[in-house]
Coordinates of C-alpha atoms in Angstrom, one line a residue:
X1 CA 24.7 20.4 -15.2
X2 CA 27.3 21.5 -12.7
X3 CA 25.8 21.2 -9.2
X4 CA 27.4 24.4 -7.9
X5 CA 26.1 26.0 -4.8
X6 CA 23.5 28.7 -5.0
X7 CA 22.1 30.7 -2.1
X8 CA 18.5 30.5 -3.1
X9 CA 15.5 29.8 -1.0
X10 CA 13.3 27.0 -2.4
X11 CA 10.3 29.3 -1.7
X12 CA 11.8 32.0 -4.0
X13 CA 9.8 32.7 -7.2
X14 CA 10.6 30.7 -10.3
X15 CA 12.1 33.7 -12.1
X16 CA 14.9 33.7 -9.5
X17 CA 16.2 30.5 -11.0
X18 CA 19.9 30.8 -12.1
X19 CA 20.3 31.5 -15.8
X20 CA 22.0 28.1 -16.4
X21 CA 19.1 26.2 -14.8
X22 CA 16.4 28.1 -16.7
X23 CA 18.3 27.6 -19.9
X24 CA 18.6 23.8 -19.4
X25 CA 15.0 23.5 -18.3
X26 CA 13.8 25.4 -21.4
X27 CA 15.9 23.2 -23.7
X28 CA 14.4 20.0 -22.3
X29 CA 10.8 21.3 -22.2
X30 CA 10.9 22.9 -25.7
X31 CA 11.8 19.5 -27.2
X32 CA 8.7 17.6 -28.3
X33 CA 6.5 20.4 -26.9
X34 CA 6.7 18.9 -23.4
X35 CA 5.9 22.3 -22.0
X36 CA 2.3 21.9 -23.2
X37 CA 1.9 18.8 -20.9
X38 CA 3.4 20.8 -18.1
X39 CA 1.0 23.7 -18.7
X40 CA -1.9 21.2 -18.5
X41 CA -1.0 20.5 -14.9
X42 CA -0.3 24.0 -13.8
X43 CA -2.8 25.6 -11.5
X44 CA -3.9 29.1 -12.7
X45 CA -2.6 28.6 -16.2
X46 CA -5.3 29.3 -18.8
X47 CA -5.8 28.5 -22.4
X48 CA -5.0 32.2 -23.1
X49 CA -1.7 31.8 -21.3
X50 CA -0.8 28.8 -23.5
X51 CA -1.8 30.6 -26.7
X52 CA 0.4 33.5 -25.5
X53 CA 3.4 31.1 -25.2
X54 CA 2.8 29.8 -28.7
X55 CA 2.6 33.4 -30.1
X56 CA 5.8 34.4 -28.2
X57 CA 7.6 31.4 -29.8
X58 CA 6.4 32.2 -33.3
X59 CA 6.7 36.0 -33.2
X60 CA 9.9 36.4 -31.1
X61 CA 11.5 33.0 -31.8
X62 CA 11.9 32.7 -28.1
X63 CA 11.5 29.7 -25.8
X64 CA 7.8 29.0 -25.1
X65 CA 8.6 27.0 -22.0
X66 CA 10.7 29.8 -20.5
X67 CA 7.8 32.2 -21.2
X68 CA 5.4 29.7 -19.6
X69 CA 7.6 29.5 -16.4
X70 CA 7.8 33.3 -16.1
X71 CA 4.0 33.5 -16.5
X72 CA 3.5 30.9 -13.7
X73 CA 6.1 32.7 -11.5
X74 CA 4.1 36.0 -11.9
X75 CA 1.1 34.2 -10.4
X76 CA 3.1 33.5 -7.2
X77 CA 4.5 30.0 -7.7
X78 CA 7.9 29.1 -6.3
X79 CA 10.9 27.0 -7.2
X80 CA 9.7 24.2 -5.0
X81 CA 6.3 24.4 -6.6
X82 CA 7.9 23.8 -10.0
X83 CA 9.9 20.8 -8.7
X84 CA 6.8 19.2 -7.3
X85 CA 5.0 19.8 -10.6
X86 CA 7.8 18.2 -12.5
X87 CA 7.3 15.1 -10.3
X88 CA 3.6 15.0 -11.3
X89 CA 4.5 15.0 -14.9
X90 CA 7.3 12.5 -14.4
X91 CA 9.9 14.8 -15.9
X92 CA 13.0 13.3 -14.2
X93 CA 15.6 15.1 -16.3
X94 CA 14.1 18.5 -15.4
X95 CA 13.9 17.5 -11.7
X96 CA 17.6 16.6 -11.7
X97 CA 18.5 19.9 -13.4
X98 CA 17.2 21.8 -10.4
X99 CA 17.7 19.2 -7.7
X100 CA 20.6 21.1 -6.0
X101 CA 18.2 23.9 -5.3
X102 CA 15.7 21.7 -3.5
X103 CA 15.8 20.5 0.1
X104 CA 16.7 16.8 0.5
X105 CA 13.4 16.1 2.2
X106 CA 11.7 16.4 -1.2
X107 CA 14.2 14.3 -3.2
X108 CA 12.1 11.1 -2.4
X109 CA 9.9 12.2 -5.4
X110 CA 12.7 11.2 -7.8
X111 CA 13.0 7.8 -6.1
X112 CA 9.2 7.4 -6.5
X113 CA 9.6 7.9 -10.3
X114 CA 12.6 5.6 -10.4
X115 CA 10.4 2.8 -9.1
X116 CA 8.0 3.2 -12.1
X117 CA 9.5 0.2 -14.0
X118 CA 7.9 -2.1 -11.4
X119 CA 4.5 -2.9 -12.9
X120 CA 2.9 -3.3 -9.5
X121 CA 3.5 0.4 -8.7
X122 CA 1.1 3.2 -9.3
X123 CA 2.3 6.0 -11.5
X124 CA 2.9 9.4 -9.9
X125 CA -0.2 11.6 -9.7
X126 CA -1.1 15.0 -8.4
X127 CA -1.8 13.6 -5.0
X128 CA 2.0 13.2 -4.4
X129 CA 3.0 16.8 -5.1
X130 CA 0.2 19.1 -4.5
X131 CA 1.8 21.6 -2.2
X132 CA 1.8 24.5 -4.6
X133 CA 2.2 28.0 -3.0
X134 CA 2.9 26.2 0.3
X135 CA -0.7 25.0 0.5
X136 CA -2.2 21.6 0.6
X137 CA -4.5 21.5 -2.3
X138 CA -7.5 19.1 -2.2
X139 CA -7.7 16.2 -4.6
X140 CA -11.3 17.3 -5.4
X141 CA -10.1 20.7 -6.6
X142 CA -7.3 19.1 -8.6
X143 CA -9.9 16.8 -10.3
X144 CA -12.2 19.7 -11.2
X145 CA -9.4 21.6 -12.9
X146 CA -8.0 18.5 -14.7
X147 CA -10.9 18.1 -17.2
X148 CA -10.2 21.6 -18.7
X149 CA -6.5 20.9 -18.7
X150 CA -6.9 17.6 -20.4
X151 CA -8.9 19.2 -23.2
X152 CA -6.1 21.7 -23.6
X153 CA -3.5 19.0 -24.0
X154 CA -5.8 17.0 -26.3
X155 CA -6.6 20.0 -28.5
X156 CA -3.0 21.0 -28.9
X157 CA -1.8 17.4 -29.4
X158 CA -4.4 17.1 -32.2
X159 CA -3.2 20.3 -33.8
X160 CA 0.5 19.3 -33.5
X161 CA -0.2 16.0 -35.2
X162 CA -1.9 17.7 -38.1
X163 CA 1.2 19.9 -38.6
X164 CA 3.6 17.0 -38.2
X165 CA 4.7 18.0 -34.6
X166 CA 5.3 15.7 -31.7
X167 CA 2.3 15.3 -29.5
X168 CA 3.9 14.0 -26.3
X169 CA 7.0 14.4 -24.3
X170 CA 9.6 11.6 -24.4
X171 CA 10.0 12.1 -20.6
X172 CA 6.5 11.1 -19.7
X173 CA 5.8 7.5 -19.1
X174 CA 2.3 8.0 -20.3
X175 CA 0.1 10.8 -21.5
X176 CA -2.9 9.3 -19.7
X177 CA -2.2 10.5 -16.1
X178 CA -5.8 11.5 -15.8
X179 CA -6.8 7.8 -15.7
X180 CA -4.1 7.0 -13.2
X181 CA -5.6 4.3 -10.9
X182 CA -4.1 5.8 -7.7
X183 CA -5.5 9.3 -8.4
X184 CA -9.0 7.7 -8.9
X185 CA -8.6 5.6 -5.8
X186 CA -7.5 8.5 -3.6
X187 CA -10.2 10.9 -4.8
X188 CA -12.1 10.5 -1.5
X189 CA -9.1 10.0 0.7
X190 CA -8.0 12.9 2.9
X191 CA -4.5 14.3 2.9
X192 CA -2.9 15.5 6.1
X193 CA 0.1 17.7 6.7
X194 CA 3.1 15.9 8.2
X195 CA 3.2 18.5 10.9
X196 CA -0.3 17.5 12.0
X197 CA 0.9 13.9 12.5
X198 CA 3.9 15.1 14.4
X199 CA 1.6 16.9 16.8
X200 CA -0.9 14.0 17.0
X201 CA 1.9 11.5 18.0
X202 CA 3.9 13.9 20.2
X203 CA 6.5 14.1 17.5
X204 CA 6.5 10.4 17.0
X205 CA 7.3 9.7 20.6
X206 CA 8.7 6.3 21.7
X207 CA 5.9 6.3 24.2
X208 CA 3.3 6.3 21.4
X209 CA 4.7 3.3 19.6
X210 CA 2.2 0.5 19.0
X211 CA 4.4 -1.8 17.0
X212 CA 7.3 -2.1 14.6
X213 CA 7.7 -3.9 11.2
X214 CA 10.4 -4.4 8.6
X215 CA 9.8 -1.0 7.0
X216 CA 7.7 1.0 9.4
X217 CA 6.7 1.9 12.9
X218 CA 3.0 2.3 14.0
X219 CA 2.1 5.0 16.5
X220 CA -1.0 5.8 18.4
X221 CA -2.2 9.4 18.3
X222 CA -5.1 11.8 18.4
X223 CA -6.1 13.8 15.3
X224 CA -9.3 15.8 15.0
X225 CA -10.3 14.6 18.4
X226 CA -10.2 11.0 17.1
X227 CA -7.9 8.3 18.2
X228 CA -5.8 7.1 15.2
X229 CA -3.0 4.8 14.3
X230 CA -0.2 6.3 12.2
X231 CA 2.1 4.1 10.1
X232 CA 5.4 5.8 9.5
X233 CA 7.4 4.1 6.8
X234 CA 11.1 4.2 7.7
X235 CA 14.1 2.0 6.8
X236 CA 15.7 2.1 10.3
X237 CA 19.4 2.3 10.3
X238 CA 19.9 2.1 6.6
X239 CA 20.9 4.7 3.9
X240 CA 20.9 2.1 1.2
X241 CA 19.1 3.4 -1.9
X242 CA 17.4 0.0 -2.6
X243 CA 16.1 -0.1 1.0
X244 CA 14.8 3.4 0.7
X245 CA 13.0 2.6 -2.6
X246 CA 11.5 -0.5 -1.1
X247 CA 10.2 1.5 1.8
X248 CA 8.6 3.9 -0.6
X249 CA 7.3 1.1 -2.8
X250 CA 5.6 -0.5 0.2
X251 CA 4.0 2.7 1.4
X252 CA 2.6 3.5 -2.0
X253 CA 1.4 0.0 -2.6
X254 CA -0.4 -0.1 0.7
X255 CA -1.9 3.4 0.0
X256 CA -3.1 2.3 -3.4
X257 CA -4.7 -0.9 -2.1
X258 CA -6.4 0.5 1.0
X259 CA -7.7 3.6 -0.9
X260 CA -9.1 1.5 -3.7
X261 CA -10.7 -1.4 -1.8
X262 CA -13.3 -0.8 1.0
X263 CA -14.7 -3.7 3.0
X264 CA -16.0 -4.4 6.5
X265 CA -13.0 -6.6 7.1
X266 CA -10.3 -4.4 5.6
X267 CA -8.6 -1.8 7.8
X268 CA -10.1 1.7 7.1
X269 CA -7.6 4.3 5.8
X270 CA -8.5 7.8 7.0
X271 CA -5.8 9.8 5.4
X272 CA -2.2 9.9 4.1
X273 CA 0.8 12.2 4.0
X274 CA 3.6 12.2 1.5
X275 CA 5.0 15.7 2.2
X276 CA 7.4 14.9 5.1
X277 CA 10.7 13.0 5.2
X278 CA 8.8 9.7 5.6
X279 CA 5.5 8.7 4.0
X280 CA 2.7 8.2 6.5
X281 CA -0.7 6.4 6.5
X282 CA -3.4 7.2 9.0
X283 CA -5.8 4.4 10.0
X284 CA -8.7 3.9 12.3
X285 CA -7.4 2.9 15.7
X286 CA -8.0 -0.8 16.5
X287 CA -8.6 -0.7 20.3
X288 CA -8.3 -4.5 20.7
X289 CA -4.9 -4.8 19.0
X290 CA -4.0 -7.7 16.8
X291 CA -5.3 -11.3 16.8
X292 CA -1.7 -12.4 17.7
X293 CA -1.8 -10.2 20.9
X294 CA -5.3 -11.5 21.9
X295 CA -4.4 -15.1 21.4
X296 CA -1.4 -14.7 23.7
X297 CA -3.4 -12.6 26.2
X298 CA -0.8 -9.9 25.9
X299 CA -0.8 -7.2 28.7
X300 CA -3.0 -9.5 30.8
X301 CA -6.1 -9.2 28.5
X302 CA -8.7 -11.9 28.9
X303 CA -8.7 -14.7 26.4
X304 CA -11.0 -14.7 23.4
X305 CA -14.2 -16.7 23.6
X306 CA -14.9 -19.5 21.1
X307 CA -17.7 -17.3 19.6
X308 CA -15.2 -14.4 19.1
X309 CA -12.7 -16.8 17.5
X310 CA -15.4 -18.1 15.1
X311 CA -16.4 -14.6 14.1
X312 CA -12.7 -13.6 13.6
X313 CA -12.1 -16.6 11.4
X314 CA -15.2 -15.9 9.3
X315 CA -14.6 -12.2 8.9
X316 CA -11.0 -12.6 7.9
X317 CA -12.0 -15.2 5.3
X318 CA -14.6 -12.8 3.9
X319 CA -12.0 -10.0 3.6
X320 CA -9.6 -12.2 1.7
X321 CA -12.3 -13.6 -0.5
X322 CA -13.2 -10.0 -1.4
X323 CA -9.7 -9.2 -2.4
X324 CA -9.3 -12.3 -4.5
X325 CA -12.6 -11.9 -6.3
X326 CA -13.4 -8.2 -6.6
X327 CA -11.8 -7.6 -10.0
X328 CA -10.7 -9.5 -13.1
X329 CA -7.2 -9.8 -11.5
X330 CA -7.1 -10.8 -7.8
X331 CA -5.3 -8.9 -5.1
X332 CA -2.9 -11.1 -3.2
X333 CA -2.4 -9.8 0.3
X334 CA 1.0 -11.5 0.6
X335 CA 1.4 -11.2 4.4
X336 CA -1.5 -12.8 6.0
X337 CA -0.7 -13.6 9.7
X338 CA -2.3 -13.1 13.1
X339 CA -0.2 -10.0 13.7
X340 CA -1.8 -8.4 10.6
X341 CA -5.4 -9.2 11.6
X342 CA -6.5 -6.3 13.7
X343 CA -9.5 -6.1 16.0
X344 CA -11.8 -3.1 16.6
X345 CA -13.7 -2.5 19.8
X346 CA -16.3 -5.1 18.9
X347 CA -13.6 -7.6 18.0
X348 CA -14.5 -7.3 14.3
X349 CA -11.4 -8.4 12.3
X350 CA -9.7 -6.0 9.9
X351 CA -7.0 -7.1 7.5
X352 CA -4.0 -4.7 7.7
X353 CA -0.5 -4.2 6.4
X354 CA -0.9 -4.3 2.6
X355 CA 2.6 -3.2 1.8
X356 CA 3.4 -6.6 0.3
X357 CA 0.1 -6.9 -1.6
X358 CA 0.3 -7.6 -5.4
X359 CA -2.0 -8.0 -8.4
X360 CA -1.8 -11.6 -9.3
X361 CA -3.3 -14.5 -11.3
X362 CA -6.0 -16.8 -10.1
X363 CA -4.6 -20.2 -9.3
X364 CA -6.0 -22.7 -11.8
X365 CA -5.1 -25.9 -13.6
X366 CA -1.5 -27.0 -13.9
X367 CA -1.6 -26.6 -17.7
X368 CA -1.9 -22.9 -17.3
X369 CA 1.0 -20.5 -17.4
X370 CA 3.2 -20.3 -14.3
X371 CA 1.9 -18.0 -11.6
X372 CA 3.6 -14.7 -11.1
X373 CA 7.1 -15.0 -9.7
X374 CA 7.8 -12.5 -6.9
X375 CA 11.1 -11.3 -5.7
X376 CA 10.1 -8.8 -3.0
X377 CA 7.5 -10.5 -0.7
X378 CA 9.1 -11.0 2.7
X379 CA 6.3 -12.4 4.8
X380 CA 7.1 -14.3 8.0
X381 CA 8.5 -17.7 7.2
X382 CA 6.1 -19.8 9.2
X383 CA 3.2 -18.5 7.1
X384 CA 4.8 -19.0 3.7
X385 CA 4.1 -22.1 1.5
X386 CA 7.0 -24.2 0.1
X387 CA 6.5 -23.1 -3.5
X388 CA 7.1 -19.5 -2.4
X389 CA 10.1 -20.3 -0.1
X390 CA 11.7 -22.4 -2.8
X391 CA 10.8 -20.8 -6.1
X392 CA 9.2 -17.4 -5.2
X393 CA 5.9 -18.5 -6.8
X394 CA 3.2 -16.1 -5.9
X395 CA -0.5 -16.9 -6.4
X396 CA -3.8 -16.6 -4.5
X397 CA -2.9 -19.9 -2.9
X398 CA -0.1 -18.1 -0.9
X399 CA -2.9 -16.3 1.1
X400 CA -4.8 -19.6 1.4
X401 CA -1.7 -21.3 3.0
X402 CA -1.1 -18.4 5.4
X403 CA -4.8 -18.4 6.4
X404 CA -4.6 -22.1 7.2
X405 CA -1.8 -21.4 9.7
X406 CA -4.0 -18.6 11.2
X407 CA -6.9 -21.1 11.6
X408 CA -4.6 -23.4 13.5
X409 CA -3.5 -20.5 15.7
X410 CA -7.1 -19.7 16.5
X411 CA -7.9 -23.2 17.5
X412 CA -4.8 -24.0 19.5
X413 CA -3.7 -20.6 20.8
X414 CA -0.1 -21.5 19.9
X415 CA 2.3 -19.3 18.0
X416 CA 2.9 -20.0 14.3
X417 CA 6.6 -20.6 15.1
X418 CA 8.3 -21.5 18.3
X419 CA 12.0 -22.5 18.6
X420 CA 11.4 -24.7 21.7
X421 CA 8.7 -26.7 19.9
X422 CA 9.4 -29.8 17.9
X423 CA 8.8 -29.2 15.0
X424 CA 8.9 -25.4 15.5
X425 CA 6.4 -24.7 12.7
X426 CA 2.7 -24.9 13.9
X427 CA 1.6 -26.5 10.7
X428 CA 4.1 -29.3 10.9
X429 CA 3.4 -29.7 14.6
X430 CA -0.3 -30.2 14.1
X431 CA 0.2 -32.7 11.3
X432 CA 2.6 -34.7 13.5
X433 CA 0.1 -34.7 16.4
X434 CA -2.7 -35.9 14.1
X435 CA -0.6 -38.6 12.5
X436 CA 0.8 -39.8 15.8
X437 CA -2.7 -40.1 17.2
X438 CA -4.1 -41.8 14.2
X439 CA -1.4 -44.5 14.3
X440 CA -2.9 -45.9 17.5
X441 CA -6.3 -47.4 16.7
X442 CA -7.3 -47.4 20.4
X443 CA -7.2 -43.6 20.6
X444 CA -10.5 -41.7 20.5
X445 CA -11.1 -40.2 17.0
X446 CA -11.1 -36.6 18.3
X447 CA -8.4 -37.1 20.9
X448 CA -5.8 -35.2 18.9
X449 CA -8.2 -32.2 18.5
X450 CA -9.0 -32.0 22.2
X451 CA -5.2 -32.2 23.0
X452 CA -4.5 -29.3 20.7
X453 CA -7.5 -27.0 21.7
X454 CA -6.6 -23.8 23.4
X455 CA -7.0 -24.5 27.1
X456 CA -7.2 -20.7 28.0
X457 CA -10.4 -20.3 26.0
X458 CA -13.4 -20.4 28.4
X459 CA -15.5 -23.5 28.1
X460 CA -19.2 -23.4 27.3
X461 CA -22.1 -25.6 28.6
X462 CA -22.1 -27.7 25.4
X463 CA -18.4 -28.3 25.1
X464 CA -19.0 -31.0 22.6
X465 CA -20.1 -28.4 20.1
X466 CA -16.8 -26.6 20.5
X467 CA -14.8 -29.8 19.9
X468 CA -16.8 -30.4 16.7
X469 CA -16.2 -26.8 15.6
X470 CA -12.5 -27.1 16.4
X471 CA -12.3 -30.3 14.4
X472 CA -13.8 -28.5 11.4
X473 CA -11.4 -25.6 11.8
X474 CA -8.3 -27.8 12.2
X475 CA -9.2 -29.9 9.2
X476 CA -9.9 -26.8 7.1
X477 CA -6.6 -25.3 8.3
X478 CA -4.6 -28.4 7.4
X479 CA -6.3 -28.4 4.0
X480 CA -5.4 -24.8 3.4
X481 CA -1.8 -25.5 4.4
X482 CA -1.3 -28.4 2.0
X483 CA 2.2 -28.6 0.6
X484 CA 0.8 -29.0 -2.9
X485 CA -0.8 -25.7 -3.8
X486 CA -3.2 -27.3 -6.2
X487 CA -4.8 -29.2 -3.3
X488 CA -5.6 -26.0 -1.4
X489 CA -9.2 -24.6 -1.6
X490 CA -10.1 -21.2 -2.9
X491 CA -11.4 -18.5 -0.6
X492 CA -14.9 -19.0 -2.0
X493 CA -14.7 -22.6 -0.8
X494 CA -13.2 -21.6 2.5
X495 CA -16.0 -19.1 3.2
X496 CA -18.6 -21.8 2.4
X497 CA -16.9 -24.3 4.6
X498 CA -16.8 -21.9 7.5
X499 CA -20.5 -21.2 7.2
X500 CA -21.2 -24.9 7.3
X501 CA -19.5 -25.3 10.7
X502 CA -20.8 -22.1 12.2
X503 CA -23.2 -23.8 14.5
X504 CA -21.4 -22.7 17.7
X505 CA -23.7 -21.6 20.4
X506 CA -22.9 -19.0 23.0

């Protein structure tokens, strides 16, 4: 298709499509009766409309898909509506046929579909392109209409098979979009217009920035008279297509995970927006920031108490145990670190930043098949185990190793990595201090623990109890951070171990 210039508004009705575009769309959609699948997703298209298209095709030997598009146009739908609908049904060839008529801000939908060969990605669903007639349709209404449309597709597919016709389009990755896990997960998750988020964050003002990451910026804002955090996925300073796809992949992966899994220690997702130039996720605002910030007393905040540290360690472990055990296939967070453990106003920990999360296998005996090999996880180096750094081996034991480093941070108040420290890695530093202490038989048995304990944390009357708790935490942390992944405990064992040492008094 020659991408010549047309002076056409994307909000123009579908029947304003250039002849060449309508012709090419009809040829694609007529093949394999793909137009029937398209009709099944069209708001306001009835069984009678589809029967009329069939009758037009048999009586006038015309294109049923062109007739369908003209019917839909008569009901007030625009060129942009059609492009979004083609994204829902994963009809990439059709999207490319009319791409030159669509604003670039909507072209990300094609990138979304191009990522579909990654098995960890959700498939496109109606939640990603529901802006028909310029309105933001609710997922609930989409779901109500889908049952009737699915019957329409099933009924016609059955009839086509009896007559020897093709039942599905070669363009669709699957005919089972109705069982799409992300659509199911997002059923009770709000959508929010991008313009609302611009207003909430003062047009994503620099003054509203809470933090930055590899693929996004987090802003504080106010929406519906509620303080919120908005993660705006953006590949700063790069036009590289691979980077843009990774940005989109991470936003969708995080959206899928947070919408599907609800737990007291997982960051609550309020809403999402996919209509703007960048995908955005809206979260509950965590008024006490991250564990990393509180351990370093950032902005002059008071240090955490030992009780608060204990509760943060236990809550984080429960959240990770939930992810690893909730289904037949565990969810690997992939980026556990103190910066991604957020604290609400009661200092309850919430796991955040699920952009690197993956479905994965449970770590088991060495005789079993190799764990999943990952190529995209980019977690902070100090929190990553040797098997991942060297061979990109991804298993539940990656999260265990990372959590072990977090436990050491909680106990010592030290950063996970510090250039001026020898060795700079906190895990290696704690091992060296322990081994050095143990080499001298005259040293008190807990001397290395007391030397490493966070001196900023307020003492309590029975400080011996704190020392004993820190010993348990440090030993558990070192066990979690074993170089050999087969020696690391599971999160079921970690939660049990933490409960056994939870005798800390106020």
